[in-house]
Amino acid sequence: MNRTLTSITPALLARLQKRTPLLWLNPALGSALPEGSPCAADIDEADARLVRCAGLMAHLFPELQSSAGLVESPLIRVEKLQQSMGNTTEPDAAWFIKSDHALPIAGSVKARGGFHEVLAFAEKLALEHNVLAHDGDRRVLAGDAARELFAQYTVSVGSTGNLGLSIGVMAAALGFQSVVHMSTDAKAWKKDRLRNCGVQVVEHAGDYAEAVAAGRAQSLADPKGYFVDDENSLMLFLGYAVAARRLATQLAALNRPVDAAHPLFIYIPCGVGGAPGGITFGLKALFFEHVHCFFAEPVASPCMLVQLAAGETAPVSVYDLGLDNRTEADGLAVGQASHLVSPLMQSQVSGVFTVTDEQLYVHLHRVAQTEGVLLEPSAAAGFDGPRWLTRSDEGQAYLRQQGLERHMASATHIVWTTGGSLVPREEHEQFQARGQVLAAQGELA
Ligand SMILES: *Cc1c(COP(=O)(O)O)cnc(C)c1O
């Protein structure tokens, strides 16, 4: 066995290997961030970049005109879903979904980090080549001089699908050459959609990490190549972190305070960790110990759980445990967590729970039935969160430790739904049919 696994308790290791859904609590929650970690000023900068590029975005994507060029999603109260899944003894707690499945253009949470990184690269190039002045209107990036410049460069990325959609579409819209390296688990419709946008799709026989490695190597060999490195990108991370400020504004508008007497719980699907990590980092910078962030991972791919539980700086992968990293949740099919993000999450994430593929389909079906919201499997991973927290021994231990039991009636629970609005109708129909069958079997069992 891999040496680093010895720091995971045998009981936890056995449950992970048996693929039993579980909630793991992070013993290092609240410790100090590593030296040299990003800070609030870095999030300010990302936030400011998205604001100053809003005019450009509205110009490039007419569907953003109604939001003045900001890419944002609604925070929706989900009372019917809460009634069907929730704990009826806590009637005043409120469940919401943060609907990143409906983020415009990219249809997933990847719009946040991906657009930010491509915009940052475009600004940098244009500044260096005197196509853009420092305080100049960013709409110049859609002009002829900028396009001529960008056409000489290739933006590439390795992805299981959604990051490719985000980067590919944004890069192509600005006139970059664009290449997306995809793993075998990437869905056919995602590849087709990219090709239709003029993006070159390269398919790799291996998993997500292999697609990333191949893309990275190819891009490094190209002097005019720029690689968006999902395993190690600060620009992605900071783009995700901006979501926290937007969410804070939405919570305030809905009169949902976040403080000692009003805890905020976030449940968010985790792949390599960039999206949930960046969002958590942003939320912690605003709400400190009053926000409690839990990640959701497939039982076959609990890469962040394993890395954090091992507590090692050396990388640990789910393959080291004998897990196969095969899941219908293509966005979460990652064997090894980001080495940029996992050290930051060591002090910030409250815990990680795991979910079977069957549960994903049951949730996705229930959410469609109760709220009319259509999700892809990855995006349904967070819905067991409130149940884990309030009805498991581990969750109750967490609430006791944190002194939260008497405040649960005034809690806000947010399940982050991370993708789905671009999924073709026939695929949704298949997801729903499968969820319906599994839900019926569950009721019979
Ligand atoms: C990418 C993705 C995630 C997780 O984001 P990571 O940055 O990989 O952790 C969750 N849900 C969906 C639908 C995704 O595409």
Short mmCIF file of C-alpha atoms and ligand atoms in Angstrom, two decimals:
data_model
loop_
_atom_site.label_atom_id
_atom_site.label_comp_id
_atom_site.label_asym_id
_atom_site.label_seq_id
_atom_site.Cartn_x
_atom_site.Cartn_y
_atom_site.Cartn_z
CA MET A 1 0.00 0.00 0.00
CA ASN A 2 1.01 3.60 -0.61
CA ARG A 3 2.99 4.84 2.39
CA THR A 4 0.94 8.02 2.74
CA LEU A 5 -2.25 6.07 3.39
CA THR A 6 -1.02 4.99 6.81
CA SER A 7 -2.24 8.31 8.20
CA ILE A 8 -5.85 7.45 7.30
CA THR A 9 -7.51 5.43 10.08
CA PRO A 10 -8.17 1.78 9.20
CA ALA A 11 -11.90 2.21 9.88
CA LEU A 12 -12.19 5.13 7.44
CA LEU A 13 -10.04 3.35 4.87
CA ALA A 14 -12.28 0.28 5.03
CA ARG A 15 -15.45 2.32 4.54
CA LEU A 16 -13.95 4.22 1.63
CA GLN A 17 -12.81 1.00 -0.01
CA LYS A 18 -16.25 -0.56 0.45
CA ARG A 19 -17.72 2.53 -1.22
CA THR A 20 -20.05 3.11 1.72
CA PRO A 21 -21.42 6.67 1.67
CA LEU A 22 -20.04 8.55 4.67
CA LEU A 23 -19.49 11.96 6.22
CA TRP A 24 -15.89 12.73 7.12
CA LEU A 25 -15.27 15.66 9.46
CA ASN A 26 -12.11 17.67 8.99
CA PRO A 27 -10.07 17.63 12.23
CA ALA A 28 -7.91 20.54 11.01
CA LEU A 29 -10.85 22.93 10.49
CA GLY A 30 -9.95 26.37 11.83
CA SER A 31 -6.18 25.92 11.73
CA ALA A 32 -4.07 28.60 10.05
CA LEU A 33 -3.83 28.95 6.27
CA PRO A 34 -0.41 28.08 4.85
CA GLU A 35 2.04 30.94 4.43
CA GLY A 36 1.75 32.69 1.08
CA SER A 37 -1.95 31.80 0.65
CA PRO A 38 -4.10 34.07 -1.50
CA CYS A 39 -5.86 36.85 0.38
CA ALA A 40 -8.95 39.04 0.18
CA ALA A 41 -7.10 41.56 -2.00
CA ASP A 42 -6.64 38.83 -4.62
CA ILE A 43 -10.40 38.23 -4.66
CA ASP A 44 -10.91 42.02 -4.94
CA GLU A 45 -8.76 41.99 -8.04
CA ALA A 46 -10.69 39.13 -9.65
CA ASP A 47 -13.97 40.81 -8.77
CA ALA A 48 -12.77 44.09 -10.31
CA ARG A 49 -11.63 42.28 -13.47
CA LEU A 50 -15.07 40.74 -13.99
CA VAL A 51 -16.72 44.13 -13.42
CA ARG A 52 -14.47 46.00 -15.85
CA CYS A 53 -14.93 43.24 -18.46
CA ALA A 54 -18.73 43.23 -18.11
CA GLY A 55 -19.21 45.60 -21.07
CA LEU A 56 -17.00 43.35 -23.19
CA MET A 57 -18.95 40.27 -22.11
CA ALA A 58 -22.30 41.86 -22.94
CA HIS A 59 -20.88 42.80 -26.34
CA LEU A 60 -19.62 39.25 -27.03
CA PHE A 61 -22.66 37.44 -25.63
CA PRO A 62 -26.03 39.13 -26.25
CA GLU A 63 -27.68 36.86 -23.65
CA LEU A 64 -25.76 38.81 -20.99
CA GLN A 65 -27.40 42.12 -21.83
CA SER A 66 -30.08 41.70 -19.15
CA SER A 67 -27.40 41.27 -16.46
CA ALA A 68 -25.23 44.10 -17.85
CA GLY A 69 -22.52 41.59 -18.74
CA LEU A 70 -22.23 39.81 -15.39
CA VAL A 71 -22.35 36.03 -15.39
CA GLU A 72 -24.43 35.16 -12.33
CA SER A 73 -27.06 32.67 -11.20
CA PRO A 74 -30.14 32.97 -9.00
CA LEU A 75 -30.35 31.83 -5.39
CA ILE A 76 -33.68 30.00 -5.17
CA ARG A 77 -35.69 28.97 -2.12
CA VAL A 78 -36.69 25.30 -2.48
CA GLU A 79 -39.53 24.74 -0.01
CA LYS A 80 -41.07 21.77 -1.79
CA LEU A 81 -37.77 19.96 -1.94
CA GLN A 82 -37.12 20.78 1.71
CA GLN A 83 -40.51 19.35 2.66
CA SER A 84 -39.80 16.16 0.77
CA MET A 85 -36.28 15.65 2.17
CA GLY A 86 -35.91 17.90 5.18
CA ASN A 87 -36.06 17.57 8.90
CA THR A 88 -39.58 18.66 9.86
CA THR A 89 -38.53 19.40 13.42
CA GLU A 90 -36.68 22.47 12.18
CA PRO A 91 -39.39 24.31 10.33
CA ASP A 92 -37.67 27.68 10.19
CA ALA A 93 -34.41 26.58 8.65
CA ALA A 94 -34.46 27.44 4.97
CA TRP A 95 -33.12 25.48 2.02
CA PHE A 96 -31.92 27.15 -1.14
CA ILE A 97 -30.17 26.09 -4.28
CA LYS A 98 -27.45 28.25 -5.77
CA SER A 99 -28.32 27.64 -9.40
CA ASP A 100 -24.97 27.54 -11.13
CA HIS A 101 -26.45 24.83 -13.36
CA ALA A 102 -28.09 27.83 -15.04
CA LEU A 103 -25.05 30.08 -15.37
CA PRO A 104 -25.28 31.64 -18.83
CA ILE A 105 -23.12 30.57 -21.79
CA ALA A 106 -21.24 27.69 -20.13
CA GLY A 107 -24.13 26.11 -18.20
CA SER A 108 -21.97 25.17 -15.22
CA VAL A 109 -19.97 26.53 -12.31
CA LYS A 110 -16.94 26.45 -14.64
CA ALA A 111 -18.13 29.72 -16.16
CA ARG A 112 -16.89 31.46 -13.01
CA GLY A 113 -13.28 30.38 -13.00
CA GLY A 114 -12.91 29.71 -16.71
CA PHE A 115 -14.14 33.05 -18.02
CA HIS A 116 -12.05 34.85 -15.42
CA GLU A 117 -8.84 33.12 -16.44
CA VAL A 118 -9.33 33.65 -20.19
CA LEU A 119 -10.21 37.33 -19.62
CA ALA A 120 -7.09 37.75 -17.45
CA PHE A 121 -4.91 36.27 -20.18
CA ALA A 122 -6.54 38.42 -22.87
CA GLU A 123 -6.03 41.60 -20.81
CA LYS A 124 -2.40 40.72 -20.14
CA LEU A 125 -1.61 40.06 -23.81
CA ALA A 126 -3.40 43.17 -24.99
CA LEU A 127 -1.61 45.35 -22.42
CA GLU A 128 1.78 43.92 -23.39
CA HIS A 129 1.12 44.58 -27.07
CA ASN A 130 -0.28 48.08 -26.49
CA VAL A 131 -3.67 47.13 -27.83
CA LEU A 132 -5.20 48.08 -24.49
CA ALA A 133 -4.47 50.96 -22.09
CA HIS A 134 -4.38 50.16 -18.36
CA ASP A 135 -7.62 51.94 -17.59
CA GLY A 136 -9.00 51.49 -21.09
CA ASP A 137 -12.46 50.23 -21.99
CA ARG A 138 -12.22 46.42 -22.19
CA ARG A 139 -14.54 46.33 -25.18
CA VAL A 140 -11.42 47.07 -27.22
CA LEU A 141 -10.59 43.36 -26.67
CA ALA A 142 -13.33 42.54 -29.16
CA GLY A 143 -11.85 44.91 -31.75
CA ASP A 144 -9.85 44.05 -34.88
CA ALA A 145 -6.39 44.73 -33.45
CA ALA A 146 -7.02 42.51 -30.44
CA ARG A 147 -8.53 39.71 -32.52
CA GLU A 148 -5.56 39.76 -34.86
CA LEU A 149 -3.27 39.44 -31.84
CA PHE A 150 -5.30 36.70 -30.12
CA ALA A 151 -5.53 34.64 -33.32
CA GLN A 152 -1.78 33.99 -33.02
CA TYR A 153 -2.22 32.31 -29.62
CA THR A 154 -3.66 28.96 -28.62
CA VAL A 155 -5.57 28.58 -25.35
CA SER A 156 -5.83 24.98 -24.26
CA VAL A 157 -7.18 23.01 -21.34
CA GLY A 158 -7.64 19.43 -20.13
CA SER A 159 -11.13 18.64 -18.93
CA THR A 160 -13.78 16.01 -18.27
CA GLY A 161 -16.16 18.34 -20.10
CA ASN A 162 -17.48 21.43 -18.39
CA LEU A 163 -14.21 23.30 -17.98
CA GLY A 164 -13.59 22.64 -21.65
CA LEU A 165 -16.97 24.15 -22.50
CA SER A 166 -16.22 27.23 -20.46
CA ILE A 167 -12.66 27.83 -21.66
CA GLY A 168 -13.33 26.75 -25.23
CA VAL A 169 -16.33 29.01 -25.74
CA MET A 170 -14.71 32.05 -24.09
CA ALA A 171 -11.40 31.64 -25.92
CA ALA A 172 -13.14 31.15 -29.27
CA ALA A 173 -15.34 34.21 -28.66
CA LEU A 174 -12.23 36.37 -28.28
CA GLY A 175 -10.64 34.91 -31.41
CA PHE A 176 -8.02 32.65 -29.82
CA GLN A 177 -7.19 29.28 -31.29
CA SER A 178 -8.69 26.89 -28.81
CA VAL A 179 -7.93 23.26 -27.98
CA VAL A 180 -9.69 21.11 -25.39
CA HIS A 181 -8.14 17.81 -24.29
CA MET A 182 -10.83 15.47 -23.07
CA SER A 183 -10.86 12.25 -21.10
CA THR A 184 -12.79 9.14 -22.09
CA ASP A 185 -15.55 9.91 -19.59
CA ALA A 186 -16.38 13.22 -21.29
CA LYS A 187 -19.87 13.14 -22.74
CA ALA A 188 -20.31 13.08 -26.52
CA TRP A 189 -22.67 16.10 -26.55
CA LYS A 190 -20.03 18.20 -24.79
CA LYS A 191 -17.48 17.36 -27.49
CA ASP A 192 -20.01 18.08 -30.25
CA ARG A 193 -20.97 21.40 -28.74
CA LEU A 194 -17.32 22.49 -28.59
CA ARG A 195 -16.60 21.46 -32.16
CA ASN A 196 -19.62 23.48 -33.25
CA CYS A 197 -18.04 26.54 -31.60
CA GLY A 198 -14.85 26.08 -33.61
CA VAL A 199 -12.89 24.48 -30.77
CA GLN A 200 -10.48 21.65 -31.54
CA VAL A 201 -11.29 18.64 -29.35
CA VAL A 202 -8.53 16.10 -28.69
CA GLU A 203 -9.70 12.84 -27.14
CA HIS A 204 -7.51 10.84 -24.78
CA ALA A 205 -7.96 7.22 -23.81
CA GLY A 206 -7.09 7.81 -20.15
CA ASP A 207 -8.74 9.65 -17.28
CA TYR A 208 -9.00 13.34 -16.46
CA ALA A 209 -5.44 13.61 -15.08
CA GLU A 210 -4.02 12.11 -18.28
CA ALA A 211 -5.98 14.55 -20.44
CA VAL A 212 -4.64 17.41 -18.34
CA ALA A 213 -1.05 16.10 -18.54
CA ALA A 214 -1.23 15.66 -22.31
CA GLY A 215 -2.67 19.14 -22.78
CA ARG A 216 -0.07 20.70 -20.49
CA ALA A 217 2.83 19.03 -22.34
CA GLN A 218 1.54 20.03 -25.76
CA SER A 219 0.90 23.61 -24.70
CA LEU A 220 4.33 24.03 -23.05
CA ALA A 221 5.96 23.04 -26.34
CA ASP A 222 4.17 25.92 -28.08
CA PRO A 223 5.71 29.39 -27.45
CA LYS A 224 2.33 30.94 -28.19
CA GLY A 225 0.42 28.42 -26.12
CA TYR A 226 -1.44 29.22 -22.92
CA PHE A 227 -2.57 26.33 -20.76
CA VAL A 228 -5.39 26.64 -18.24
CA ASP A 229 -4.16 24.23 -15.60
CA ASP A 230 -7.15 22.92 -13.66
CA GLU A 231 -4.86 21.14 -11.20
CA ASN A 232 -2.93 24.27 -10.33
CA SER A 233 -4.60 27.52 -11.38
CA LEU A 234 -4.86 30.54 -9.12
CA MET A 235 -6.82 32.45 -11.80
CA LEU A 236 -9.52 29.77 -11.87
CA PHE A 237 -9.58 29.65 -8.07
CA LEU A 238 -10.02 33.41 -7.70
CA GLY A 239 -12.73 33.52 -10.36
CA TYR A 240 -14.67 30.95 -8.34
CA ALA A 241 -14.03 32.89 -5.12
CA VAL A 242 -15.88 35.94 -6.48
CA ALA A 243 -19.09 33.87 -6.27
CA ALA A 244 -19.04 34.33 -2.49
CA ARG A 245 -19.53 38.11 -2.72
CA ARG A 246 -22.35 37.77 -5.19
CA LEU A 247 -23.98 35.20 -2.91
CA ALA A 248 -23.60 37.51 0.10
CA THR A 249 -25.52 40.21 -1.80
CA GLN A 250 -28.26 37.72 -2.68
CA LEU A 251 -28.55 36.51 0.93
CA ALA A 252 -28.80 40.08 2.19
CA ALA A 253 -31.54 40.84 -0.35
CA LEU A 254 -33.50 37.83 0.95
CA ASN A 255 -33.01 38.87 4.59
CA ARG A 256 -30.96 35.82 5.47
CA PRO A 257 -28.32 37.03 7.93
CA VAL A 258 -25.16 35.01 8.49
CA ASP A 259 -23.76 35.26 12.03
CA ALA A 260 -23.36 33.27 15.27
CA ALA A 261 -27.12 32.82 15.63
CA HIS A 262 -27.72 32.28 11.90
CA PRO A 263 -25.29 29.67 10.59
CA LEU A 264 -24.85 29.18 6.86
CA PHE A 265 -24.28 25.67 5.51
CA ILE A 266 -23.00 25.10 1.98
CA TYR A 267 -23.00 21.73 0.20
CA ILE A 268 -21.03 21.67 -3.01
CA PRO A 269 -19.85 18.97 -5.42
CA CYS A 270 -16.08 18.56 -5.61
CA GLY A 271 -13.94 17.31 -8.48
CA VAL A 272 -10.35 18.53 -8.51
CA GLY A 273 -11.39 21.11 -5.90
CA GLY A 274 -11.00 24.43 -7.72
CA ALA A 275 -14.66 25.40 -7.84
CA PRO A 276 -15.73 24.29 -4.35
CA GLY A 277 -12.38 25.38 -2.93
CA GLY A 278 -12.50 28.85 -4.45
CA ILE A 279 -16.11 29.36 -3.37
CA THR A 280 -15.28 28.17 0.16
CA PHE A 281 -12.24 30.43 0.29
CA GLY A 282 -14.37 33.40 -0.75
CA LEU A 283 -17.10 32.57 1.76
CA LYS A 284 -14.65 32.13 4.64
CA ALA A 285 -13.17 35.55 3.88
CA LEU A 286 -16.64 37.07 4.32
CA PHE A 287 -18.35 34.98 7.00
CA PHE A 288 -15.47 33.33 8.92
CA GLU A 289 -16.60 30.59 11.35
CA HIS A 290 -20.26 31.33 10.65
CA VAL A 291 -20.16 29.56 7.28
CA HIS A 292 -19.77 25.78 7.21
CA CYS A 293 -18.75 24.31 3.87
CA PHE A 294 -19.13 20.62 3.05
CA PHE A 295 -17.93 19.01 -0.17
CA ALA A 296 -19.69 16.12 -1.92
CA GLU A 297 -17.71 13.50 -3.83
CA PRO A 298 -18.62 10.23 -5.58
CA VAL A 299 -17.81 7.05 -3.62
CA ALA A 300 -15.51 6.08 -6.51
CA SER A 301 -13.64 9.42 -6.57
CA PRO A 302 -13.29 10.92 -3.08
CA CYS A 303 -10.01 12.60 -3.97
CA MET A 304 -10.28 15.65 -1.71
CA LEU A 305 -11.43 13.57 1.24
CA VAL A 306 -8.49 11.20 0.82
CA GLN A 307 -5.96 14.01 0.44
CA LEU A 308 -7.22 15.90 3.47
CA ALA A 309 -7.62 12.79 5.62
CA ALA A 310 -4.08 11.71 4.76
CA GLY A 311 -2.94 15.18 5.85
CA GLU A 312 0.14 14.76 3.69
CA THR A 313 1.78 17.26 1.42
CA ALA A 314 2.60 14.37 -0.91
CA PRO A 315 -0.18 13.67 -3.41
CA VAL A 316 -2.56 10.83 -2.59
CA SER A 317 -4.95 9.46 -5.17
CA VAL A 318 -8.11 7.38 -5.03
CA TYR A 319 -6.31 4.73 -7.09
CA ASP A 320 -3.92 4.27 -4.13
CA LEU A 321 -6.93 2.97 -2.17
CA GLY A 322 -7.94 0.60 -4.94
CA LEU A 323 -10.89 2.75 -6.03
CA ASP A 324 -11.52 2.98 -9.77
CA ASN A 325 -12.60 6.63 -10.21
CA ARG A 326 -15.47 5.50 -12.43
CA THR A 327 -18.65 7.46 -11.94
CA GLU A 328 -21.53 8.86 -13.97
CA ALA A 329 -20.70 12.19 -12.38
CA ASP A 330 -18.27 13.15 -15.15
CA GLY A 331 -17.49 16.54 -13.59
CA LEU A 332 -16.35 14.82 -10.40
CA ALA A 333 -14.40 11.92 -11.93
CA VAL A 334 -11.04 13.07 -10.59
CA GLY A 335 -8.52 10.75 -8.94
CA GLN A 336 -6.28 13.32 -7.34
CA ALA A 337 -7.16 16.67 -5.79
CA SER A 338 -5.54 19.93 -6.87
CA HIS A 339 -2.29 20.51 -4.99
CA LEU A 340 -3.01 24.23 -5.07
CA VAL A 341 -6.41 23.84 -3.44
CA SER A 342 -6.11 20.95 -0.96
CA PRO A 343 -3.64 22.74 1.37
CA LEU A 344 -6.01 25.74 1.47
CA MET A 345 -9.00 23.54 2.27
CA GLN A 346 -7.18 21.77 5.12
CA SER A 347 -8.17 24.65 7.41
CA GLN A 348 -11.42 25.73 5.75
CA VAL A 349 -13.63 22.83 4.73
CA SER A 350 -15.84 21.46 7.51
CA GLY A 351 -16.12 18.00 6.03
CA VAL A 352 -16.65 15.85 2.95
CA PHE A 353 -19.47 13.38 2.30
CA THR A 354 -19.64 10.75 -0.40
CA VAL A 355 -22.49 9.77 -2.65
CA THR A 356 -23.26 6.78 -4.89
CA ASP A 357 -24.22 7.18 -8.53
CA GLU A 358 -27.66 5.76 -7.68
CA GLN A 359 -28.19 8.53 -5.13
CA LEU A 360 -27.24 11.14 -7.73
CA TYR A 361 -30.01 9.96 -10.03
CA VAL A 362 -32.56 9.78 -7.24
CA HIS A 363 -31.75 13.35 -6.22
CA LEU A 364 -31.77 14.63 -9.76
CA HIS A 365 -35.21 13.11 -10.24
CA ARG A 366 -36.56 14.49 -6.95
CA VAL A 367 -35.29 17.99 -7.71
CA ALA A 368 -36.97 17.90 -11.11
CA GLN A 369 -40.24 16.64 -9.61
CA THR A 370 -40.40 19.11 -6.75
CA GLU A 371 -38.76 22.22 -8.18
CA GLY A 372 -38.75 21.71 -11.94
CA VAL A 373 -34.95 22.06 -12.01
CA LEU A 374 -32.99 19.85 -14.42
CA LEU A 375 -29.46 18.90 -13.39
CA GLU A 376 -26.63 16.74 -14.65
CA PRO A 377 -25.54 13.92 -12.30
CA SER A 378 -22.47 15.75 -10.94
CA ALA A 379 -24.62 18.71 -9.99
CA ALA A 380 -26.91 16.61 -7.78
CA ALA A 381 -24.16 15.45 -5.43
CA GLY A 382 -24.83 18.00 -2.69
CA PHE A 383 -28.43 17.14 -1.83
CA ASP A 384 -27.61 14.65 0.91
CA GLY A 385 -25.77 17.39 2.79
CA PRO A 386 -28.50 18.61 5.15
CA ARG A 387 -29.42 15.02 6.04
CA TRP A 388 -25.81 14.12 6.82
CA LEU A 389 -25.49 17.17 9.00
CA THR A 390 -28.68 16.89 11.00
CA ARG A 391 -29.36 13.16 11.07
CA SER A 392 -26.05 11.32 11.22
CA ASP A 393 -23.91 10.77 14.33
CA GLU A 394 -21.02 12.55 12.64
CA GLY A 395 -23.16 15.53 11.66
CA GLN A 396 -24.64 15.83 15.13
CA ALA A 397 -21.17 15.64 16.63
CA TYR A 398 -20.16 18.53 14.36
CA LEU A 399 -23.13 20.63 15.44
CA ARG A 400 -22.31 19.96 19.11
CA GLN A 401 -18.62 20.74 18.70
CA GLN A 402 -19.46 24.01 16.99
CA GLY A 403 -22.18 24.94 19.48
CA LEU A 404 -24.73 25.14 16.70
CA GLU A 405 -27.54 22.89 17.94
CA ARG A 406 -29.70 25.68 19.33
CA HIS A 407 -29.33 27.78 16.18
CA MET A 408 -30.37 25.19 13.63
CA ALA A 409 -33.91 26.54 13.34
CA SER A 410 -32.49 29.80 11.98
CA ALA A 411 -29.94 28.15 9.71
CA THR A 412 -29.63 28.66 5.97
CA HIS A 413 -28.74 25.57 3.91
CA ILE A 414 -27.52 26.10 0.36
CA VAL A 415 -27.04 23.22 -2.03
CA TRP A 416 -24.84 24.36 -4.92
CA THR A 417 -26.14 22.94 -8.20
CA THR A 418 -23.17 23.06 -10.52
CA GLY A 419 -24.26 22.10 -14.01
CA GLY A 420 -27.02 20.99 -16.32
CA SER A 421 -28.72 23.72 -18.31
CA LEU A 422 -26.86 22.92 -21.54
CA VAL A 423 -27.52 19.17 -21.37
CA PRO A 424 -29.58 18.09 -24.41
CA ARG A 425 -33.22 17.23 -23.75
CA GLU A 426 -32.84 13.53 -24.64
CA GLU A 427 -30.05 13.18 -22.07
CA HIS A 428 -32.20 14.80 -19.40
CA GLU A 429 -34.98 12.38 -20.26
CA GLN A 430 -32.62 9.45 -19.75
CA PHE A 431 -31.39 10.87 -16.43
CA GLN A 432 -34.97 11.32 -15.26
CA ALA A 433 -36.05 7.86 -16.34
CA ARG A 434 -33.14 6.31 -14.50
CA GLY A 435 -33.84 8.40 -11.39
CA GLN A 436 -37.48 7.40 -11.42
CA VAL A 437 -36.65 3.69 -11.55
CA LEU A 438 -34.07 3.98 -8.78
CA ALA A 439 -36.40 6.07 -6.61
CA ALA A 440 -39.15 3.46 -6.97
CA GLN A 441 -36.73 0.68 -6.09
CA GLY A 442 -35.66 2.67 -3.04
CA GLU A 443 -39.24 3.00 -1.87
CA LEU A 444 -39.81 -0.74 -2.28
CA ALA A 445 -36.61 -1.63 -0.46
C1 LIG B 1 -16.15 20.81 -12.43
C2 LIG B 1 -17.44 20.53 -11.79
C3 LIG B 1 -17.55 20.43 -10.41
C4 LIG B 1 -16.39 20.51 -9.45
O1 LIG B 1 -15.45 21.51 -9.69
P1 LIG B 1 -13.90 21.20 -9.45
O2 LIG B 1 -13.24 22.49 -9.65
O3 LIG B 1 -13.49 20.17 -10.44
O4 LIG B 1 -13.80 20.66 -8.06
C5 LIG B 1 -18.80 20.18 -9.91
N1 LIG B 1 -19.88 20.03 -10.69
C6 LIG B 1 -19.81 20.15 -12.02
C7 LIG B 1 -21.04 19.98 -12.83
C8 LIG B 1 -18.59 20.40 -12.62
O5 LIG B 1 -18.52 20.49 -13.94
#
